[in-house]
Amino acid sequence: PPPARRGPADAGRRRDELDRALAEHGFDDDDAARDAWCPPHVLSDLDRRVLAHTADAARVAAGLSDPDVLALPEDVAADVTAAQAAESAARRAADDVEGRARVAASRAESAAEAAARVRRAADALDAAVAAAAPVTRMANLASGTGSDNARALSLATYVLGRRFEDVVAAANERLAVMSDGRYELVRSDEKEDVRTRAVGLAMRVVDHRTEQARDPRTLSGGETFYVSLCLALGMADVVTAEAGGVELGTLFVDEGFGALDPHVLDQVLGELGRLRQGGRVVGIVSHVEALKQAVADRIEVRPTPAGPSTLTVLAG
């Protein structure tokens, strides 16, 4: 048919299609369909919400189908308020635990860094100790504290011991005269029964009558006096010999003569006389009356009844 006659027929068909579509989708008329139209973004949001609702419904259905839930009696009443309070408390506890975990992690990190620093310091110390080992060994050897120094003898004590041997040798030259050859001094490596006494500077007195070495403290008062005098003179000889020409020209002996028997007193005065002949000045302080006859040049000190003392200078 011509176009003019097909138009009404097409319009009728389209109307029928529209009516069927409106009926199929539950619309009463065209206006209802136009009112129900949604823009694409609104339709997309609705689709998203429908999908979310469907997923939530599926999770709820899965939870309700759990055997433990199905085993609950039908008249169970859920305390939603208590559940919410418990959930809030659990969240707070979780937050507190999380905070403590962060603090613990920070402390662990700090401890690891400190441990690394300690290890580096220990390595540096080991290196320094290894580098200083020769010096440390020499210092311990010199101080007498090292394992190489079996006698625990310090370097200073060792040097003094060598010098002490020279003093003892010089003292024995006079002691042989004063003791009529009875006594001789020897240096001993044994520590005397004195806590402050250094090892290596001890001394024994050999008694040639018995050929036994004695402790100097077993000597009598007079013997101790002239042995000590010999040591002092021997030391003066060693100092003079090693001081580059410096001499100890004056010697004072204070007391001790009263403990000597006449024979030994003569021997001691004879040795002191030889010192005077050698150019030394010897001063004697004593209350022994017999010395007045042996010492011509002297100063006598006498107390007076009034209290003050008088001085009298006598020259031979």
mmCIF file of C-alpha atoms in Angstrom:
data_model
loop_
_atom_site.group_PDB
_atom_site.id
_atom_site.type_symbol
_atom_site.label_atom_id
_atom_site.label_comp_id
_atom_site.label_asym_id
_atom_site.label_seq_id
_atom_site.Cartn_x
_atom_site.Cartn_y
_atom_site.Cartn_z
ATOM 1 C CA PRO A 1 0.000 0.000 0.000
ATOM 2 C CA PRO A 2 1.125 3.571 -0.493
ATOM 3 C CA PRO A 3 3.030 5.282 2.435
ATOM 4 C CA ALA A 4 0.049 7.412 3.255
ATOM 5 C CA ARG A 5 -2.027 4.313 3.898
ATOM 6 C CA ARG A 6 0.826 2.405 5.853
ATOM 7 C CA GLY A 7 1.277 5.090 8.553
ATOM 8 C CA PRO A 8 -1.914 4.502 10.473
ATOM 9 C CA ALA A 9 -1.367 0.761 10.389
ATOM 10 C CA ASP A 10 2.235 1.118 11.815
ATOM 11 C CA ALA A 11 1.044 3.503 14.458
ATOM 12 C CA GLY A 12 -1.581 1.007 15.516
ATOM 13 C CA ARG A 13 0.990 -1.781 15.762
ATOM 14 C CA ARG A 14 3.348 0.390 17.768
ATOM 15 C CA ARG A 15 0.518 1.310 20.089
ATOM 16 C CA ASP A 16 -0.272 -2.319 20.634
ATOM 17 C CA GLU A 17 3.417 -3.063 21.371
ATOM 18 C CA LEU A 18 3.559 -0.164 23.836
ATOM 19 C CA ASP A 19 0.427 -1.333 25.593
ATOM 20 C CA ARG A 20 1.791 -4.857 25.920
ATOM 21 C CA ALA A 21 5.112 -3.555 27.282
ATOM 22 C CA LEU A 22 3.333 -1.283 29.774
ATOM 23 C CA ALA A 23 1.185 -4.192 30.929
ATOM 24 C CA GLU A 24 4.193 -6.500 31.128
ATOM 25 C CA HIS A 25 6.097 -4.059 33.355
ATOM 26 C CA GLY A 26 3.140 -3.140 35.461
ATOM 27 C CA PHE A 27 2.482 0.410 34.189
ATOM 28 C CA ASP A 28 -1.063 1.690 33.806
ATOM 29 C CA ASP A 29 -0.327 4.162 31.041
ATOM 30 C CA ASP A 30 2.375 6.132 29.287
ATOM 31 C CA ASP A 31 2.564 8.784 32.010
ATOM 32 C CA ALA A 32 3.260 6.171 34.692
ATOM 33 C CA ALA A 33 6.110 4.763 32.568
ATOM 34 C CA ARG A 34 7.553 8.267 32.061
ATOM 35 C CA ASP A 35 7.386 8.964 35.823
ATOM 36 C CA ALA A 36 9.256 5.725 36.548
ATOM 37 C CA TRP A 37 12.158 6.551 34.228
ATOM 38 C CA CYS A 38 15.590 6.908 36.002
ATOM 39 C CA PRO A 39 18.779 8.554 34.790
ATOM 40 C CA PRO A 40 21.692 6.138 34.160
ATOM 41 C CA HIS A 41 23.668 7.149 37.283
ATOM 42 C CA VAL A 42 20.638 6.665 39.521
ATOM 43 C CA LEU A 43 19.963 3.330 37.945
ATOM 44 C CA SER A 44 23.613 2.331 38.476
ATOM 45 C CA ASP A 45 23.400 3.290 42.174
ATOM 46 C CA LEU A 46 20.226 1.297 42.561
ATOM 47 C CA ASP A 47 21.870 -1.721 40.950
ATOM 48 C CA ARG A 48 24.803 -1.434 43.345
ATOM 49 C CA ARG A 49 22.506 -1.221 46.360
ATOM 50 C CA VAL A 50 20.513 -4.202 45.149
ATOM 51 C CA LEU A 51 23.693 -6.235 44.729
ATOM 52 C CA ALA A 52 24.908 -5.205 48.186
ATOM 53 C CA HIS A 53 21.568 -6.148 49.701
ATOM 54 C CA THR A 54 21.659 -9.465 47.924
ATOM 55 C CA ALA A 55 25.173 -10.156 49.275
ATOM 56 C CA ASP A 56 24.151 -9.173 52.814
ATOM 57 C CA ALA A 57 21.118 -11.355 52.598
ATOM 58 C CA ALA A 58 23.312 -14.240 51.439
ATOM 59 C CA ARG A 59 25.696 -13.777 54.385
ATOM 60 C CA VAL A 60 22.806 -13.635 56.838
ATOM 61 C CA ALA A 61 21.309 -16.739 55.284
ATOM 62 C CA ALA A 62 24.669 -18.517 55.528
ATOM 63 C CA GLY A 63 24.992 -17.513 59.174
ATOM 64 C CA LEU A 64 21.479 -18.651 59.964
ATOM 65 C CA SER A 65 22.187 -21.976 58.312
ATOM 66 C CA ASP A 66 25.150 -22.613 60.643
ATOM 67 C CA PRO A 67 24.539 -25.807 62.670
ATOM 68 C CA ASP A 68 25.212 -24.031 65.961
ATOM 69 C CA VAL A 69 22.595 -21.377 65.090
ATOM 70 C CA LEU A 70 20.100 -23.987 63.906
ATOM 71 C CA ALA A 71 20.569 -25.845 67.211
ATOM 72 C CA LEU A 72 19.447 -22.801 69.193
ATOM 73 C CA PRO A 73 15.917 -22.886 70.584
ATOM 74 C CA GLU A 74 13.369 -20.836 68.708
ATOM 75 C CA ASP A 75 12.484 -18.664 71.698
ATOM 76 C CA VAL A 76 16.041 -17.274 72.127
ATOM 77 C CA ALA A 77 16.009 -13.510 72.669
ATOM 78 C CA ALA A 78 19.054 -11.603 71.439
ATOM 79 C CA ASP A 79 20.346 -8.843 73.765
ATOM 80 C CA VAL A 80 21.470 -6.446 71.068
ATOM 81 C CA THR A 81 22.431 -3.715 73.559
ATOM 82 C CA ALA A 82 24.687 -6.076 75.505
ATOM 83 C CA ALA A 83 26.146 -7.399 72.269
ATOM 84 C CA GLN A 84 26.919 -3.868 71.112
ATOM 85 C CA ALA A 85 28.528 -3.042 74.478
ATOM 86 C CA ALA A 86 30.613 -6.217 74.294
ATOM 87 C CA GLU A 87 31.609 -5.355 70.733
ATOM 88 C CA SER A 88 32.692 -1.850 71.836
ATOM 89 C CA ALA A 89 34.691 -3.266 74.748
ATOM 90 C CA ALA A 90 36.324 -5.761 72.420
ATOM 91 C CA ARG A 91 37.278 -2.957 70.022
ATOM 92 C CA ARG A 92 38.778 -0.929 72.863
ATOM 93 C CA ALA A 93 40.749 -3.950 74.049
ATOM 94 C CA ALA A 94 41.915 -4.562 70.494
ATOM 95 C CA ASP A 95 43.001 -0.929 70.149
ATOM 96 C CA ASP A 96 44.893 -1.162 73.460
ATOM 97 C CA VAL A 97 46.611 -4.362 72.391
ATOM 98 C CA GLU A 98 47.483 -2.788 69.053
ATOM 99 C CA GLY A 99 49.015 0.221 70.842
ATOM 100 C CA ARG A 100 51.050 -2.004 73.119
ATOM 101 C CA ALA A 101 52.179 -4.012 70.133
ATOM 102 C CA ARG A 102 53.429 -0.838 68.447
ATOM 103 C CA VAL A 103 55.321 0.158 71.624
ATOM 104 C CA ALA A 104 56.815 -3.333 71.899
ATOM 105 C CA ALA A 105 57.858 -3.232 68.256
ATOM 106 C CA SER A 106 59.488 0.174 68.771
ATOM 107 C CA ARG A 107 61.329 -1.067 71.839
ATOM 108 C CA ALA A 108 62.441 -4.189 70.011
ATOM 109 C CA GLU A 109 63.798 -2.049 67.195
ATOM 110 C CA SER A 110 65.644 0.173 69.684
ATOM 111 C CA ALA A 111 67.026 -2.907 71.461
ATOM 112 C CA ALA A 112 68.230 -4.328 68.151
ATOM 113 C CA GLU A 113 69.996 -1.052 67.347
ATOM 114 C CA ALA A 114 71.558 -0.965 70.840
ATOM 115 C CA ALA A 115 72.689 -4.576 70.475
ATOM 116 C CA ALA A 116 74.283 -3.715 67.145
ATOM 117 C CA ARG A 117 76.122 -0.808 68.775
ATOM 118 C CA VAL A 118 77.284 -3.080 71.610
ATOM 119 C CA ARG A 119 78.569 -5.632 69.091
ATOM 120 C CA ARG A 120 80.429 -2.912 67.209
ATOM 121 C CA ALA A 121 81.900 -1.600 70.463
ATOM 122 C CA ALA A 122 82.917 -5.130 71.495
ATOM 123 C CA ASP A 123 84.600 -5.666 68.135
ATOM 124 C CA ALA A 124 86.418 -2.337 68.509
ATOM 125 C CA LEU A 125 87.467 -3.309 72.051
ATOM 126 C CA ASP A 126 88.766 -6.670 70.866
ATOM 127 C CA ALA A 127 90.741 -4.931 68.139
ATOM 128 C CA ALA A 128 92.150 -2.403 70.619
ATOM 129 C CA VAL A 129 93.071 -5.149 73.096
ATOM 130 C CA ALA A 130 94.786 -7.112 70.351
ATOM 131 C CA ALA A 131 96.688 -4.021 69.204
ATOM 132 C CA ALA A 132 97.697 -3.164 72.781
ATOM 133 C CA ALA A 133 98.600 -6.731 73.737
ATOM 134 C CA PRO A 134 102.399 -6.250 73.473
ATOM 135 C CA VAL A 135 102.278 -3.050 75.517
ATOM 136 C CA THR A 136 99.939 -4.619 78.076
ATOM 137 C CA ARG A 137 102.176 -7.658 78.390
ATOM 138 C CA MET A 138 105.232 -5.476 78.930
ATOM 139 C CA ALA A 139 103.369 -3.316 81.468
ATOM 140 C CA ASN A 140 102.184 -6.398 83.389
ATOM 141 C CA LEU A 141 105.696 -7.810 83.298
ATOM 142 C CA ALA A 142 107.150 -4.549 84.633
ATOM 143 C CA SER A 143 104.500 -4.227 87.348
ATOM 144 C CA GLY A 144 104.864 -7.838 88.439
ATOM 145 C CA THR A 145 101.229 -8.740 87.724
ATOM 146 C CA GLY A 146 101.622 -10.663 84.477
ATOM 147 C CA SER A 147 101.690 -14.435 84.108
ATOM 148 C CA ASP A 148 105.184 -14.154 82.587
ATOM 149 C CA ASN A 149 106.480 -12.786 85.895
ATOM 150 C CA ALA A 150 106.364 -15.921 88.022
ATOM 151 C CA ARG A 151 107.966 -14.187 91.021
ATOM 152 C CA ALA A 152 105.553 -11.209 90.890
ATOM 153 C CA LEU A 153 108.598 -8.934 91.014
ATOM 154 C CA SER A 154 108.065 -5.411 89.698
ATOM 155 C CA LEU A 155 110.681 -3.710 87.545
ATOM 156 C CA ALA A 156 111.290 -1.074 90.222
ATOM 157 C CA THR A 157 111.791 -3.758 92.859
ATOM 158 C CA TYR A 158 114.106 -5.677 90.521
ATOM 159 C CA VAL A 159 116.278 -2.583 89.983
ATOM 160 C CA LEU A 160 116.258 -1.835 93.722
ATOM 161 C CA GLY A 161 117.203 -5.463 94.357
ATOM 162 C CA ARG A 162 120.259 -5.145 92.119
ATOM 163 C CA ARG A 163 121.266 -1.912 93.877
ATOM 164 C CA PHE A 164 120.504 -3.532 97.230
ATOM 165 C CA GLU A 165 123.056 -6.221 96.423
ATOM 166 C CA ASP A 166 125.674 -3.508 95.975
ATOM 167 C CA VAL A 167 124.675 -1.953 99.308
ATOM 168 C CA VAL A 168 124.872 -5.344 101.042
ATOM 169 C CA ALA A 169 128.307 -6.000 99.531
ATOM 170 C CA ALA A 170 129.587 -2.605 100.740
ATOM 171 C CA ALA A 171 128.022 -3.161 104.171
ATOM 172 C CA ASN A 172 129.652 -6.592 104.545
ATOM 173 C CA GLU A 173 133.131 -5.060 104.225
ATOM 174 C CA ARG A 174 132.563 -3.167 107.478
ATOM 175 C CA LEU A 175 130.359 -5.804 109.122
ATOM 176 C CA ALA A 176 133.164 -8.362 108.882
ATOM 177 C CA VAL A 177 135.356 -6.013 110.923
ATOM 178 C CA MET A 178 132.729 -4.971 113.496
ATOM 179 C CA SER A 179 131.502 -8.533 114.118
ATOM 180 C CA ASP A 180 134.966 -10.152 113.995
ATOM 181 C CA GLY A 181 133.896 -12.050 110.885
ATOM 182 C CA ARG A 182 130.828 -13.605 112.527
ATOM 183 C CA TYR A 183 128.044 -12.016 110.504
ATOM 184 C CA GLU A 184 127.446 -11.547 106.818
ATOM 185 C CA LEU A 185 124.405 -10.042 105.119
ATOM 186 C CA VAL A 186 122.763 -11.735 102.120
ATOM 187 C CA ARG A 187 119.801 -10.634 100.037
ATOM 188 C CA SER A 188 116.844 -13.029 100.138
ATOM 189 C CA ASP A 189 114.063 -13.597 97.644
ATOM 190 C CA GLU A 190 111.784 -14.880 100.377
ATOM 191 C CA LYS A 191 109.112 -12.491 101.577
ATOM 192 C CA GLU A 192 109.520 -11.569 105.198
ATOM 193 C CA ASP A 193 106.606 -11.857 107.596
ATOM 194 C CA VAL A 194 105.610 -8.252 106.974
ATOM 195 C CA ARG A 195 102.629 -7.598 104.704
ATOM 196 C CA THR A 196 103.977 -4.358 103.263
ATOM 197 C CA ARG A 197 107.400 -5.795 102.509
ATOM 198 C CA ALA A 198 108.088 -6.115 98.776
ATOM 199 C CA VAL A 199 109.338 -9.420 97.425
ATOM 200 C CA GLY A 200 113.017 -9.240 96.454
ATOM 201 C CA LEU A 201 114.108 -6.711 99.092
ATOM 202 C CA ALA A 202 114.316 -9.059 102.084
ATOM 203 C CA MET A 203 117.570 -9.795 103.898
ATOM 204 C CA ARG A 204 119.079 -12.572 105.980
ATOM 205 C CA VAL A 205 122.053 -12.559 108.332
ATOM 206 C CA VAL A 206 124.424 -15.508 107.974
ATOM 207 C CA ASP A 207 125.933 -16.475 111.318
ATOM 208 C CA HIS A 208 129.303 -18.095 110.470
ATOM 209 C CA ARG A 209 129.481 -19.718 113.870
ATOM 210 C CA THR A 210 126.576 -21.957 112.943
ATOM 211 C CA GLU A 211 126.562 -21.351 109.174
ATOM 212 C CA GLN A 212 122.818 -20.713 109.423
ATOM 213 C CA ALA A 213 120.898 -17.816 107.885
ATOM 214 C CA ARG A 214 118.956 -15.860 110.512
ATOM 215 C CA ASP A 215 116.134 -13.391 110.375
ATOM 216 C CA PRO A 216 117.554 -9.920 111.190
ATOM 217 C CA ARG A 217 114.883 -9.575 113.881
ATOM 218 C CA THR A 218 116.590 -12.322 115.900
ATOM 219 C CA LEU A 219 119.683 -10.149 116.445
ATOM 220 C CA SER A 220 120.274 -8.510 119.792
ATOM 221 C CA GLY A 221 119.976 -4.765 120.277
ATOM 222 C CA GLY A 222 123.693 -4.154 119.922
ATOM 223 C CA GLU A 223 123.978 -6.464 116.906
ATOM 224 C CA THR A 224 121.016 -4.748 115.251
ATOM 225 C CA PHE A 225 122.696 -1.367 115.854
ATOM 226 C CA TYR A 226 125.993 -2.109 114.187
ATOM 227 C CA VAL A 227 124.378 -4.140 111.370
ATOM 228 C CA SER A 228 122.146 -1.135 110.636
ATOM 229 C CA LEU A 229 125.180 1.161 110.838
ATOM 230 C CA CYS A 230 127.015 -0.990 108.306
ATOM 231 C CA LEU A 231 124.033 -0.864 105.966
ATOM 232 C CA ALA A 232 123.855 2.926 106.262
ATOM 233 C CA LEU A 233 127.566 3.239 105.528
ATOM 234 C CA GLY A 234 127.298 0.807 102.627
ATOM 235 C CA MET A 235 124.434 2.798 101.158
ATOM 236 C CA ALA A 236 126.470 5.979 101.497
ATOM 237 C CA ASP A 237 129.337 4.309 99.629
ATOM 238 C CA VAL A 238 127.050 3.168 96.788
ATOM 239 C CA VAL A 239 125.390 6.591 96.483
ATOM 240 C CA THR A 240 128.783 8.292 96.394
ATOM 241 C CA ALA A 241 130.037 5.868 93.736
ATOM 242 C CA GLU A 242 127.016 6.343 91.482
ATOM 243 C CA ALA A 243 126.210 10.022 92.029
ATOM 244 C CA GLY A 244 128.800 11.429 89.633
ATOM 245 C CA GLY A 245 131.285 12.564 92.276
ATOM 246 C CA VAL A 246 128.726 13.802 94.801
ATOM 247 C CA GLU A 247 129.828 12.677 98.262
ATOM 248 C CA LEU A 248 127.937 12.245 101.503
ATOM 249 C CA GLY A 249 130.526 14.042 103.617
ATOM 250 C CA THR A 250 128.654 14.091 106.910
ATOM 251 C CA LEU A 251 127.282 11.203 108.971
ATOM 252 C CA PHE A 252 125.279 11.462 112.208
ATOM 253 C CA VAL A 253 124.749 8.431 114.451
ATOM 254 C CA ASP A 254 122.034 8.936 117.063
ATOM 255 C CA GLU A 255 122.269 6.658 120.124
ATOM 256 C CA GLY A 256 122.580 2.888 120.020
ATOM 257 C CA PHE A 257 126.093 2.761 121.486
ATOM 258 C CA GLY A 258 124.854 1.856 124.949
ATOM 259 C CA ALA A 259 123.803 -1.597 123.661
ATOM 260 C CA LEU A 260 127.373 -2.473 122.575
ATOM 261 C CA ASP A 261 129.851 -4.392 124.675
ATOM 262 C CA PRO A 262 133.274 -2.738 125.080
ATOM 263 C CA HIS A 263 134.957 -4.828 122.389
ATOM 264 C CA VAL A 264 132.318 -4.158 119.754
ATOM 265 C CA LEU A 265 132.201 -0.496 120.789
ATOM 266 C CA ASP A 266 135.912 -0.265 120.066
ATOM 267 C CA GLN A 267 135.385 -1.913 116.682
ATOM 268 C CA VAL A 268 132.575 0.529 115.787
ATOM 269 C CA LEU A 269 134.550 3.573 116.908
ATOM 270 C CA GLY A 270 137.547 2.348 114.980
ATOM 271 C CA GLU A 271 135.438 2.104 111.794
ATOM 272 C CA LEU A 272 134.014 5.581 112.388
ATOM 273 C CA GLY A 273 137.558 6.840 112.940
ATOM 274 C CA ARG A 274 138.597 5.471 109.566
ATOM 275 C CA LEU A 275 135.674 7.384 108.029
ATOM 276 C CA ARG A 276 137.025 10.582 109.603
ATOM 277 C CA GLN A 277 140.451 9.878 108.234
ATOM 278 C CA GLY A 278 138.834 9.467 104.824
ATOM 279 C CA GLY A 279 137.530 13.027 105.013
ATOM 280 C CA ARG A 280 134.031 12.530 106.359
ATOM 281 C CA VAL A 281 132.547 14.350 109.325
ATOM 282 C CA VAL A 282 131.018 11.913 111.831
ATOM 283 C CA GLY A 283 128.661 13.208 114.510
ATOM 284 C CA ILE A 284 127.723 10.944 117.435
ATOM 285 C CA VAL A 285 124.764 11.562 119.736
ATOM 286 C CA SER A 286 125.081 9.406 122.836
ATOM 287 C CA HIS A 287 124.835 9.229 126.632
ATOM 288 C CA VAL A 288 127.578 6.581 126.902
ATOM 289 C CA GLU A 289 130.213 7.882 129.304
ATOM 290 C CA ALA A 290 132.987 5.845 127.665
ATOM 291 C CA LEU A 291 132.665 7.838 124.462
ATOM 292 C CA LYS A 292 134.051 10.902 126.216
ATOM 293 C CA GLN A 293 137.470 9.287 126.182
ATOM 294 C CA ALA A 294 137.154 8.203 122.547
ATOM 295 C CA VAL A 295 135.775 11.443 121.099
ATOM 296 C CA ALA A 296 138.013 14.446 121.641
ATOM 297 C CA ASP A 297 135.933 17.061 119.811
ATOM 298 C CA ARG A 298 132.505 17.150 121.362
ATOM 299 C CA ILE A 299 129.667 19.300 122.624
ATOM 300 C CA GLU A 300 128.466 18.410 126.102
ATOM 301 C CA VAL A 301 124.866 19.225 127.020
ATOM 302 C CA ARG A 302 124.175 19.294 130.771
ATOM 303 C CA PRO A 303 120.928 20.247 132.530
ATOM 304 C CA THR A 304 121.063 22.833 135.343
ATOM 305 C CA PRO A 305 119.049 22.756 138.579
ATOM 306 C CA ALA A 306 117.186 25.852 137.376
ATOM 307 C CA GLY A 307 115.923 24.004 134.322
ATOM 308 C CA PRO A 308 117.811 25.253 131.222
ATOM 309 C CA SER A 309 120.704 23.223 129.838
ATOM 310 C CA THR A 310 124.276 24.351 129.281
ATOM 311 C CA LEU A 311 126.407 23.694 126.210
ATOM 312 C CA THR A 312 130.126 23.142 126.494
ATOM 313 C CA VAL A 313 132.297 22.834 123.368
ATOM 314 C CA LEU A 314 135.412 20.739 123.903
ATOM 315 C CA ALA A 315 138.170 20.367 121.309
ATOM 316 C CA GLY A 316 141.003 17.868 121.435
#
